Coordinates of C-alpha atoms in Angstrom, one line a residue:
X1 CA -8.0 -12.9 12.2
X2 CA -4.7 -14.8 12.6
X3 CA -3.8 -16.0 16.0
X4 CA -1.1 -17.8 17.9
X5 CA -2.9 -21.1 16.8
X6 CA -2.2 -20.2 13.2
X7 CA 1.5 -19.6 14.0
X8 CA 1.7 -23.1 15.7
X9 CA -0.1 -24.7 12.8
X10 CA 2.6 -23.3 10.4
X11 CA 5.4 -23.8 12.9
X12 CA 7.9 -25.1 10.2
X13 CA 7.3 -21.9 8.1
X14 CA 7.6 -19.7 11.2
X15 CA 10.9 -21.5 12.1
X16 CA 12.1 -20.8 8.5
X17 CA 11.3 -17.1 8.9
X18 CA 13.1 -16.9 12.2
X19 CA 16.2 -18.7 10.7
X20 CA 16.3 -16.2 7.8
X21 CA 16.0 -13.2 10.1
X22 CA 18.8 -14.6 12.3
X23 CA 21.0 -15.4 9.3
X24 CA 20.8 -11.8 8.0
X25 CA 21.7 -10.1 11.2
X26 CA 18.2 -9.5 12.8
X27 CA 18.9 -11.7 15.8
X28 CA 17.9 -8.9 18.2
X29 CA 14.5 -8.7 16.7
X30 CA 14.1 -12.5 17.0
X31 CA 15.1 -12.4 20.7
X32 CA 12.8 -9.5 21.5
X33 CA 9.9 -11.4 19.9
X34 CA 10.8 -14.4 22.1
X35 CA 11.2 -16.6 19.0
X36 CA 14.9 -17.5 19.4
X37 CA 13.8 -20.9 21.0
X38 CA 12.7 -21.9 17.5
X39 CA 16.2 -21.7 16.1
X40 CA 17.6 -25.1 15.2
X41 CA 21.1 -23.8 15.1
X42 CA 22.6 -20.5 16.2
X43 CA 25.5 -20.1 13.9
X44 CA 27.0 -16.8 12.8
X45 CA 25.0 -14.6 10.5
X46 CA 25.8 -15.3 6.8
X47 CA 25.4 -11.6 5.8
X48 CA 28.5 -9.4 6.2
X49 CA 27.0 -6.8 8.6
X50 CA 29.9 -4.4 7.9
X51 CA 29.5 -4.3 4.1
X52 CA 25.7 -4.4 3.9
X53 CA 23.3 -1.8 5.2
X54 CA 20.1 -2.6 7.2
X55 CA 18.1 -1.7 4.1
X56 CA 20.0 -4.2 2.0
X57 CA 19.6 -6.9 4.6
X58 CA 15.9 -6.3 4.7
X59 CA 15.8 -7.0 0.9
X60 CA 17.9 -10.2 1.4
X61 CA 15.4 -11.5 4.0
X62 CA 12.4 -10.9 1.6
X63 CA 14.2 -12.5 -1.3
X64 CA 15.1 -15.6 0.7
X65 CA 11.6 -16.1 2.0
X66 CA 10.0 -16.4 -1.4
X67 CA 7.2 -15.1 -3.6
X68 CA 4.8 -13.8 -1.0
X69 CA 7.5 -11.8 0.8
X70 CA 8.9 -10.5 -2.5
X71 CA 5.4 -9.2 -3.3
X72 CA 5.2 -7.7 0.2
X73 CA 8.4 -5.8 -0.5
X74 CA 7.2 -4.6 -3.9
X75 CA 4.0 -3.2 -2.3
X76 CA 5.9 -1.7 0.6
X77 CA 8.2 0.1 -1.9
X78 CA 5.2 2.4 -2.6
X79 CA 4.9 3.6 1.0
X80 CA 7.3 6.5 1.0
X81 CA 5.2 8.0 3.7
X82 CA 6.1 5.1 6.1
X83 CA 9.6 3.8 5.2
X84 CA 12.9 5.6 5.0
X85 CA 14.3 6.5 1.6
X86 CA 17.1 3.9 1.7
X87 CA 14.7 1.1 2.4
X88 CA 12.4 2.2 -0.4
X89 CA 15.4 2.2 -2.8
X90 CA 16.3 -1.3 -1.9
X91 CA 12.7 -2.6 -2.1
X92 CA 12.4 -1.2 -5.6
X93 CA 15.1 -3.6 -6.7
X94 CA 13.0 -6.6 -5.8
X95 CA 12.0 -8.6 -8.9
X96 CA 10.1 -11.8 -9.5
X97 CA 12.9 -14.2 -10.4
X98 CA 11.6 -17.8 -10.1
X99 CA 12.2 -21.1 -11.8
X100 CA 9.5 -22.0 -14.3
X101 CA 7.0 -24.8 -13.4
X102 CA 6.8 -27.9 -15.6
X103 CA 4.4 -28.2 -18.5
X104 CA 2.7 -31.1 -16.8
X105 CA 1.8 -28.9 -13.8
X106 CA 0.6 -26.1 -16.2
X107 CA -1.6 -28.5 -18.1
X108 CA -3.1 -29.9 -14.9
X109 CA -4.0 -26.3 -13.7
X110 CA -5.6 -25.4 -17.1
X111 CA -7.7 -28.6 -17.2
X112 CA -8.7 -28.3 -13.6
X113 CA -9.8 -24.6 -13.9
X114 CA -11.4 -24.7 -17.4
X115 CA -12.9 -28.2 -17.1
X116 CA -11.6 -29.9 -20.2
X117 CA -8.5 -31.3 -21.9
X118 CA -6.0 -28.8 -23.2
X119 CA -6.2 -30.4 -26.7
X120 CA -9.9 -29.6 -26.9
X121 CA -9.7 -26.2 -25.4
X122 CA -6.9 -24.9 -27.6
X123 CA -5.7 -25.6 -31.1
X124 CA -2.1 -25.6 -29.7
X125 CA -0.1 -24.5 -26.7
X126 CA 3.6 -23.9 -26.7
X127 CA 5.1 -25.9 -23.8
X128 CA 7.9 -23.4 -23.4
X129 CA 6.8 -20.4 -21.2
X130 CA 6.9 -16.8 -22.5
X131 CA 7.4 -15.5 -18.9
X132 CA 7.6 -16.9 -15.4
X133 CA 6.8 -14.9 -12.2
X134 CA 6.1 -15.6 -8.6
X135 CA 2.3 -15.8 -9.1
X136 CA 1.8 -17.1 -12.6
X137 CA 3.4 -18.3 -15.8
X138 CA 2.5 -17.3 -19.4
X139 CA 2.4 -19.6 -22.4
X140 CA 1.6 -18.8 -26.0
X141 CA -1.2 -20.7 -27.7
X142 CA -3.8 -20.6 -30.5
X143 CA -7.6 -20.8 -30.4
X144 CA -9.6 -22.5 -33.0
X145 CA -11.2 -20.1 -35.5
X146 CA -14.5 -18.6 -34.4
X147 CA -16.0 -19.2 -37.9
X148 CA -15.1 -21.3 -40.9
X149 CA -12.6 -19.5 -43.1
X150 CA -11.1 -17.3 -40.3
X151 CA -7.6 -17.7 -39.1
X152 CA -6.7 -19.2 -35.7
X153 CA -6.4 -16.6 -33.0
X154 CA -3.1 -16.1 -31.2
X155 CA -3.4 -15.9 -27.4
X156 CA -1.4 -15.6 -24.3
X157 CA -2.4 -18.1 -21.6
X158 CA -1.7 -17.0 -18.0
X159 CA -1.7 -19.8 -15.5
X160 CA -1.3 -19.6 -11.7
X161 CA 1.4 -21.7 -10.0
X162 CA -0.1 -24.8 -8.4
X163 CA -0.9 -24.2 -4.7
X164 CA 0.1 -20.5 -4.8
X165 CA -3.2 -19.4 -3.2
X166 CA -2.7 -21.7 -0.3
X167 CA 0.9 -20.6 0.1
X168 CA 0.0 -17.0 0.0
X169 CA -2.9 -17.5 2.5
X170 CA -0.5 -19.3 4.9
X171 CA 2.1 -16.6 4.6
X172 CA -0.4 -13.8 5.1
X173 CA -1.7 -15.4 8.3
X174 CA 1.9 -15.6 9.6
X175 CA 2.6 -12.0 8.5
X176 CA -0.4 -10.7 10.5
X177 CA 0.7 -12.6 13.6
X178 CA 4.3 -11.5 13.1
X179 CA 3.3 -7.8 12.6
X180 CA 1.2 -7.7 15.7
X181 CA 3.9 -9.5 17.7
X182 CA 6.5 -7.0 16.4
X183 CA 4.4 -4.0 17.4
X184 CA 4.0 -5.4 20.9
X185 CA 7.6 -6.4 21.5
X186 CA 9.4 -3.6 19.5
X187 CA 7.4 -0.4 20.2
X188 CA 9.7 1.6 17.9
X189 CA 8.4 -0.4 15.0
X190 CA 5.0 1.1 15.3
X191 CA 6.0 4.2 13.4
X192 CA 6.3 2.0 10.3
X193 CA 2.8 0.5 10.8
X194 CA 3.6 -3.2 10.2
X195 CA 0.0 -4.3 10.5
X196 CA -1.2 -1.7 8.1
X197 CA 1.4 -2.8 5.6
X198 CA 0.4 -6.4 5.9
X199 CA -3.3 -5.4 5.5
X200 CA -2.4 -3.5 2.3
X201 CA -0.4 -6.5 1.0
X202 CA -3.4 -8.8 1.8
X203 CA -5.8 -6.7 -0.3
X204 CA -3.4 -6.4 -3.2
X205 CA -2.3 -10.0 -3.4
X206 CA -5.9 -11.2 -3.2
X207 CA -6.7 -9.0 -6.2
X208 CA -3.8 -10.3 -8.2
X209 CA -4.8 -13.9 -7.5
X210 CA -8.3 -13.5 -8.9
X211 CA -7.8 -13.6 -12.7
X212 CA -11.5 -12.9 -13.3
X213 CA -10.9 -9.5 -11.7
X214 CA -7.9 -8.9 -13.9
X215 CA -10.1 -9.7 -16.9
X216 CA -12.5 -7.0 -15.7
X217 CA -9.6 -4.6 -15.4
X218 CA -8.5 -5.3 -19.0
X219 CA -12.0 -4.7 -20.4
X220 CA -12.4 -1.5 -18.4
X221 CA -9.0 -0.1 -19.6
X222 CA -10.0 -1.0 -23.2
X223 CA -13.3 0.9 -22.8
X224 CA -11.6 3.9 -21.2
X225 CA -9.2 4.1 -24.2
X226 CA -11.7 3.2 -26.9
X227 CA -10.7 5.0 -30.1
X228 CA -7.3 6.0 -28.8
X229 CA -4.7 4.6 -31.2
X230 CA -1.8 5.4 -28.9
X231 CA -2.3 2.5 -26.5
X232 CA -3.5 -1.2 -26.7
X233 CA -4.7 -3.5 -24.0
X234 CA -5.1 -7.3 -24.6
X235 CA -8.6 -8.5 -25.3
X236 CA -10.1 -11.2 -23.0
X237 CA -11.4 -14.5 -24.1
X238 CA -14.0 -15.2 -21.3
X239 CA -14.8 -18.7 -22.6
X240 CA -11.3 -19.8 -21.9
X241 CA -10.7 -18.0 -18.6
X242 CA -11.3 -18.8 -15.0
X243 CA -10.1 -17.7 -11.5
X244 CA -6.7 -19.4 -12.1
X245 CA -6.3 -19.3 -15.9
X246 CA -6.6 -16.2 -18.0
X247 CA -6.6 -16.3 -21.8
X248 CA -5.8 -13.0 -23.4
X249 CA -5.2 -11.7 -26.9
X250 CA -1.5 -12.1 -27.8
X251 CA 0.0 -8.7 -28.5
X252 CA 2.8 -9.2 -31.0
X253 CA 5.1 -6.4 -29.9
X254 CA 8.7 -5.8 -29.0
X255 CA 10.3 -5.4 -25.7
X256 CA 11.5 -1.9 -24.9
X257 CA 15.2 -2.6 -25.2
X258 CA 14.8 -4.5 -28.5
X259 CA 12.7 -1.6 -30.0
X260 CA 15.3 1.0 -28.9
X261 CA 18.0 -1.1 -30.6
X262 CA 15.9 -1.2 -33.8
X263 CA 15.8 2.6 -34.0
X264 CA 12.6 3.4 -32.0
X265 CA 11.9 7.2 -31.5
X266 CA 12.3 7.2 -27.7
X267 CA 10.9 10.7 -27.3
X268 CA 7.7 9.8 -29.1
X269 CA 7.1 6.7 -26.9
X270 CA 7.9 8.6 -23.7
X271 CA 5.5 11.4 -24.6
X272 CA 2.8 8.8 -25.4
X273 CA 3.4 7.0 -22.1
X274 CA 3.1 10.3 -20.1
X275 CA -0.2 11.1 -21.8
X276 CA -1.6 7.6 -21.2
X277 CA -0.7 7.5 -17.5
X278 CA -1.9 11.1 -16.9
X279 CA -5.3 10.2 -18.5
X280 CA -5.6 7.0 -16.5
X281 CA -4.9 8.8 -13.2
X282 CA -6.5 12.3 -13.5
X283 CA -9.3 11.7 -16.0
X284 CA -10.4 8.1 -15.5
X285 CA -9.4 7.6 -11.9
X286 CA -8.5 4.0 -12.8
X287 CA -4.8 3.3 -13.5
X288 CA -2.2 0.7 -14.0
X289 CA -0.3 0.8 -10.7
X290 CA 2.9 -0.9 -12.0
X291 CA 3.7 0.2 -15.6
X292 CA 7.4 -0.9 -15.5
X293 CA 9.2 -1.8 -18.8
X294 CA 8.5 -5.5 -18.3
X295 CA 4.8 -4.8 -18.5
X296 CA 5.2 -2.7 -21.6
X297 CA 5.3 -3.7 -25.3
X298 CA 6.1 -1.5 -28.2
X299 CA 3.6 -1.9 -31.1
X300 CA 3.5 0.0 -34.4
X301 CA 6.3 1.7 -36.2
X302 CA 9.4 3.2 -34.8
X303 CA 8.2 6.7 -35.8
X304 CA 4.6 6.3 -34.5
X305 CA 4.9 3.7 -31.6
X306 CA 1.9 2.3 -29.8
X307 CA 2.1 1.4 -26.1
X308 CA 0.9 -2.1 -25.2
X309 CA 0.2 -2.6 -21.5
X310 CA 0.2 -6.0 -19.8
X311 CA -0.2 -7.5 -16.3
X312 CA -3.3 -5.6 -15.3
X313 CA -3.9 -7.2 -11.9
X314 CA -2.6 -4.4 -9.7
X315 CA -4.6 -1.2 -10.4
X316 CA -5.4 1.9 -8.4
X317 CA -8.7 3.7 -8.0
X318 CA -9.2 7.4 -7.3
X319 CA -12.5 8.9 -6.2
X320 CA -13.7 12.1 -8.0
X321 CA -12.8 14.2 -5.0
X322 CA -9.3 12.7 -4.6
X323 CA -8.7 13.0 -8.4
X324 CA -9.6 16.7 -8.3
X325 CA -7.2 17.3 -5.4
X326 CA -4.4 15.3 -7.1
X327 CA -5.0 17.3 -10.2
X328 CA -4.7 20.5 -8.2
X329 CA -1.4 19.3 -6.9
X330 CA 0.0 18.5 -10.3
X331 CA -1.2 21.9 -11.8
X332 CA 0.3 23.8 -8.8
X333 CA 3.6 22.0 -9.3
X334 CA 3.6 22.7 -13.0
X335 CA 2.9 26.4 -12.3
X336 CA 5.5 26.4 -9.5
X337 CA 2.9 27.7 -7.1
X338 CA 4.3 26.4 -3.9
X339 CA 1.6 27.7 -1.6
X340 CA -1.0 25.9 -3.8
X341 CA 1.1 22.7 -3.7
X342 CA 1.0 22.8 0.2
X343 CA -2.8 23.5 0.1
X344 CA -3.4 20.6 -2.3
X345 CA -1.3 18.2 -0.1
X346 CA -3.2 19.3 2.9
X347 CA -6.6 18.7 1.1
X348 CA -5.4 15.3 -0.1
X349 CA -4.2 14.0 3.3
X350 CA -5.8 13.5 6.7
X351 CA -4.4 15.7 9.4
X352 CA -3.6 13.8 12.6
X353 CA -2.9 16.9 14.7
X354 CA -3.0 20.7 14.4
X355 CA -0.9 21.6 11.4
X356 CA 1.2 24.7 11.3
X357 CA 0.4 25.8 7.8
X358 CA 2.9 28.6 7.7
X359 CA 5.8 26.2 8.5
X360 CA 4.4 23.6 6.1
X361 CA 4.2 26.1 3.2
X362 CA 7.7 27.2 4.0
X363 CA 9.0 23.6 3.8
X364 CA 7.1 23.0 0.5
X365 CA 8.5 26.1 -1.0
X366 CA 12.0 25.1 -0.1
X367 CA 11.4 21.7 -1.7
X368 CA 9.9 23.3 -4.8
X369 CA 12.8 25.6 -5.4
X370 CA 15.1 22.6 -5.2
X371 CA 13.2 20.4 -7.8
X372 CA 10.5 22.0 -9.8
X373 CA 11.2 23.5 -13.2
X374 CA 14.2 21.4 -14.1
X375 CA 14.4 18.9 -17.0
X376 CA 13.8 15.2 -16.3
X377 CA 17.4 14.4 -16.7
X378 CA 18.3 16.7 -13.8
X379 CA 15.7 15.6 -11.2
X380 CA 14.1 12.4 -9.9
X381 CA 10.3 12.2 -9.7
X382 CA 10.8 9.5 -7.1
X383 CA 12.7 12.0 -4.9
X384 CA 10.1 14.7 -5.4
X385 CA 7.2 12.4 -4.4
X386 CA 9.2 11.0 -1.5
X387 CA 10.2 14.4 -0.1
X388 CA 6.7 15.8 -0.5
X389 CA 5.1 12.8 1.3
X390 CA 7.7 12.8 4.1
X391 CA 7.2 16.6 4.5
X392 CA 3.5 16.1 4.9
X393 CA 3.9 13.3 7.4
X394 CA 6.4 15.3 9.4
X395 CA 3.7 18.0 9.8
X396 CA 1.1 15.5 10.8
X397 CA -0.7 14.9 7.4
X398 CA -1.2 11.2 6.5
X399 CA -1.6 10.4 2.8
X400 CA -4.3 8.0 1.5
X401 CA -3.1 4.6 0.2
X402 CA -4.5 5.2 -3.3
X403 CA -2.3 8.3 -3.6
X404 CA 0.7 6.1 -2.7
X405 CA -0.1 4.0 -5.8
X406 CA -0.2 7.2 -7.9
X407 CA 3.3 8.0 -6.6
X408 CA 4.4 4.5 -7.5
X409 CA 2.9 4.8 -11.1
X410 CA 4.6 8.2 -11.6
X411 CA 7.9 6.9 -10.2
X412 CA 7.8 3.9 -12.5
X413 CA 6.9 6.2 -15.5
X414 CA 9.9 8.3 -14.6
X415 CA 12.2 5.3 -14.8
X416 CA 10.9 4.3 -18.2
X417 CA 11.1 7.8 -19.5
X418 CA 14.6 8.3 -18.2
X419 CA 15.6 5.1 -20.1
X420 CA 14.3 6.2 -23.5
X421 CA 14.3 10.0 -23.4
X422 CA 16.5 11.5 -20.7
X423 CA 15.9 15.1 -21.7
X424 CA 12.1 14.9 -21.5
X425 CA 10.5 17.4 -19.1
X426 CA 7.5 15.5 -17.6
X427 CA 5.8 18.7 -16.2
X428 CA 6.1 20.5 -19.6
X429 CA 4.8 17.5 -21.4
X430 CA 1.8 17.0 -19.0
X431 CA 1.0 20.7 -18.6
X432 CA -1.3 21.2 -21.6
X433 CA -3.2 18.0 -20.7
X434 CA -3.6 19.1 -17.1
X435 CA -4.8 22.5 -18.1
X436 CA -7.4 20.9 -20.4
X437 CA -8.7 18.8 -17.5
X438 CA -8.9 21.8 -15.2
X439 CA -10.9 23.7 -18.0
X440 CA -13.3 20.7 -18.2
X441 CA -13.8 20.7 -14.4
X442 CA -14.9 24.3 -14.6
X443 CA -16.9 24.0 -17.8
X444 CA -20.5 25.2 -17.8
X445 CA -21.8 21.6 -18.1
X446 CA -19.7 20.4 -15.2
X447 CA -20.6 23.4 -13.0
X448 CA -24.3 23.0 -13.8
X449 CA -24.2 19.3 -12.9
X450 CA -22.5 20.1 -9.6
X451 CA -25.1 22.9 -8.8
X452 CA -28.0 20.5 -9.6
X453 CA -26.5 17.8 -7.3
X454 CA -26.0 20.4 -4.5
X455 CA -29.5 21.8 -4.9
X456 CA -31.0 18.2 -4.7
X457 CA -29.0 17.5 -1.5
X458 CA -30.1 20.9 0.0
X459 CA -33.7 20.2 -1.0
X460 CA -33.7 16.9 0.8
X461 CA -32.1 18.4 3.9
X462 CA -34.7 21.3 3.8
X463 CA -37.5 18.8 3.6
X464 CA -36.3 16.9 6.7
X465 CA -35.5 20.0 8.7
X466 CA -39.1 20.9 10.0
X467 CA -39.6 17.4 11.4
X468 CA -36.1 17.4 13.0
X469 CA -36.7 20.8 14.6
X470 CA -40.1 19.7 15.8
X471 CA -38.5 16.7 17.5
X472 CA -35.9 18.8 19.2
X473 CA -38.5 21.3 20.5
X474 CA -40.7 18.5 21.8
X475 CA -37.7 16.9 23.7
X476 CA -36.9 20.4 25.1
X477 CA -40.5 20.9 26.3
X478 CA -40.6 17.5 28.0
X479 CA -37.1 18.0 29.5
X480 CA -35.6 15.0 27.6
X481 CA -33.1 17.1 25.7
X482 CA -29.5 16.3 26.8
X483 CA -26.2 17.4 25.4
X484 CA -23.3 15.0 25.6
X485 CA -19.6 15.8 25.2
X486 CA -16.8 13.3 25.0
X487 CA -13.2 13.8 26.1
X488 CA -10.9 10.8 25.8
X489 CA -8.8 12.0 28.7
X490 CA -11.6 12.4 31.2
X491 CA -12.2 8.7 32.0
X492 CA -8.4 8.3 32.5
X493 CA -8.2 11.3 34.7
X494 CA -11.1 10.0 36.9
X495 CA -9.5 6.6 37.0
X496 CA -6.2 8.0 38.2
X497 CA -7.9 10.3 40.7
X498 CA -9.9 7.3 42.1
X499 CA -6.9 5.1 42.5
X500 CA -4.9 7.9 44.2
X501 CA -7.8 8.7 46.6
X502 CA -8.2 5.1 47.5
X503 CA -4.5 4.6 48.1
X504 CA -4.3 7.8 50.2
X505 CA -7.2 6.7 52.4
X506 CA -5.6 3.2 52.9
X507 CA -2.2 4.7 53.7
X508 CA -3.6 7.3 56.0
X509 CA -5.6 4.7 57.9
X510 CA -2.5 2.5 58.4
X511 CA -0.4 5.5 59.5
X512 CA -3.2 6.6 62.0
X513 CA -3.7 3.1 63.3
X514 CA 0.0 2.5 63.7
X515 CA 0.5 5.8 65.5
X516 CA -2.3 5.2 68.0
X517 CA -1.0 1.7 68.8
X518 CA 2.5 3.0 69.4
X519 CA 1.2 5.9 71.5
X520 CA -0.8 3.4 73.7
X521 CA 2.4 1.4 74.2
X522 CA 0.8 -2.0 74.1
X523 CA 1.9 -4.4 71.4
X524 CA 4.4 -1.9 69.7
X525 CA 5.3 -4.5 67.1
X526 CA 1.7 -4.2 65.7
X527 CA 2.1 -0.4 65.4
X528 CA 5.4 -0.9 63.6
X529 CA 3.9 -3.4 61.2
X530 CA 1.0 -1.0 60.4
X531 CA 3.5 1.8 59.6
X532 CA 5.7 -0.5 57.5
X533 CA 2.6 -1.6 55.6
X534 CA 1.7 2.1 55.0
X535 CA 5.2 2.7 53.7
X536 CA 5.2 -0.3 51.4
X537 CA 1.6 0.3 50.2
X538 CA 2.4 3.9 49.4
X539 CA 5.6 3.0 47.5
X540 CA 3.8 0.3 45.5
X541 CA 1.1 2.7 44.5
X542 CA 3.6 5.3 43.3
X543 CA 5.5 2.8 41.2
X544 CA 2.4 1.2 39.7
X545 CA 0.9 4.6 38.9
X546 CA 4.2 5.7 37.2
X547 CA 4.3 2.4 35.2
X548 CA 0.6 2.8 34.1
X549 CA 1.2 6.3 32.9
X550 CA 4.3 5.2 31.0
X551 CA 2.3 2.5 29.2
X552 CA -0.4 5.0 28.2
X553 CA 2.2 7.4 26.7
X554 CA 3.5 4.5 24.6

């Protein structure tokens, strides 16, 4: 776990972070963290605080601090349950916009990871990059034919930036240290769970940096959609892939804007995209978490488009139980059953306190009447998801992180659909598919399988029950049976009671001793000193007790 030693080891980077925060108007945060001594210069902030909101300045900070922090912002943009809407809106603007690395650096990375000269590994490689992002760069290439008489295979070679793993590891360590320091020094920041956000970023960025894991994702997606002509995923060439270099089938498609300019049937593509994402989430439980237009290619004809999905590093997983509950939520929303929407949200989340279900259902119904049933052009899925999540959190229901990725995927899908088919109603488009999934859930085969699993579990429990009952009765006969209850407040109450009793005895003794000395009349200054000590000791105990109680409430 990162520590202050880590922070000192990367002192220059920490100093850079502090300078960027100060430059964009977060000097108070720097001072409360006690990091203002790291500032080389304390000039005026470069950001115009009057013309830019706090949310905008947060985005400026992340952009200035580079790739790791941009990725952090992109992941944080999915946490509508933690961050205010205006911050989410700004973080969604963050894009990877970085200068390409040189061909010499790319070649060195390929040869280091794959263990051979580029000229022997590939028939040819275009030195000009197809795309350049914060984590990796993509080049087009050709593989030698697998057999004589076959054509060379077109590939896309994805190469990590040199040193990116070390850079990210260093920044993650500093982020952990910074998040913990922020929670200690700025208590009001705890509602946004800085440490949890960094932990989520840590998991996500590690997954994106392992290209072998991305290769696994591509193969799993291809298997899940085997035989489905509506969607394509690039094939993986394992012989030419490693942890830092990934060689994929080159999908010769068109960018979305180019396809629209060439007469693409936008409604057909939007409908296909909806069905693909719904299948990923609610049927497979394994979905592309960032299906934005930059990760989408249009294959096939304008009348029968095929969706090509790229950049498969960031994915979401849903367990069977979570998938069923998310499906219940979508079906309830499509049916405009607001009470069922509230029940599904409650089942999805984790209550942190007693939930007033009547008030919660009323809030959900108010929200439902505002959004549900309108055409896509009239509503924002992002706003619906955000309001539902904030409503649940307000009533003490925390949403699981994987469901946040579902929200991100649906919000991204909305943005794409709005661009190509503004009049498409997502709920109407998805309703037949969702109904079919519900029918499958309650099919005789599915119910029979559930009953068999339940019977097996019950059988195992029944087999263990006689032995467990015998052990309980034997403990009872010998007098060894004890019942234990735990109350988190009881130790604290005993601690306070003990402290107060001890302080009372000490003060009473001092008062009694001082009074006796004064009554005797010999050495009156000793009696006065004892009484003064009683007064000071009693006052010190009251102040310390109040301060300790205040700390516990925080």
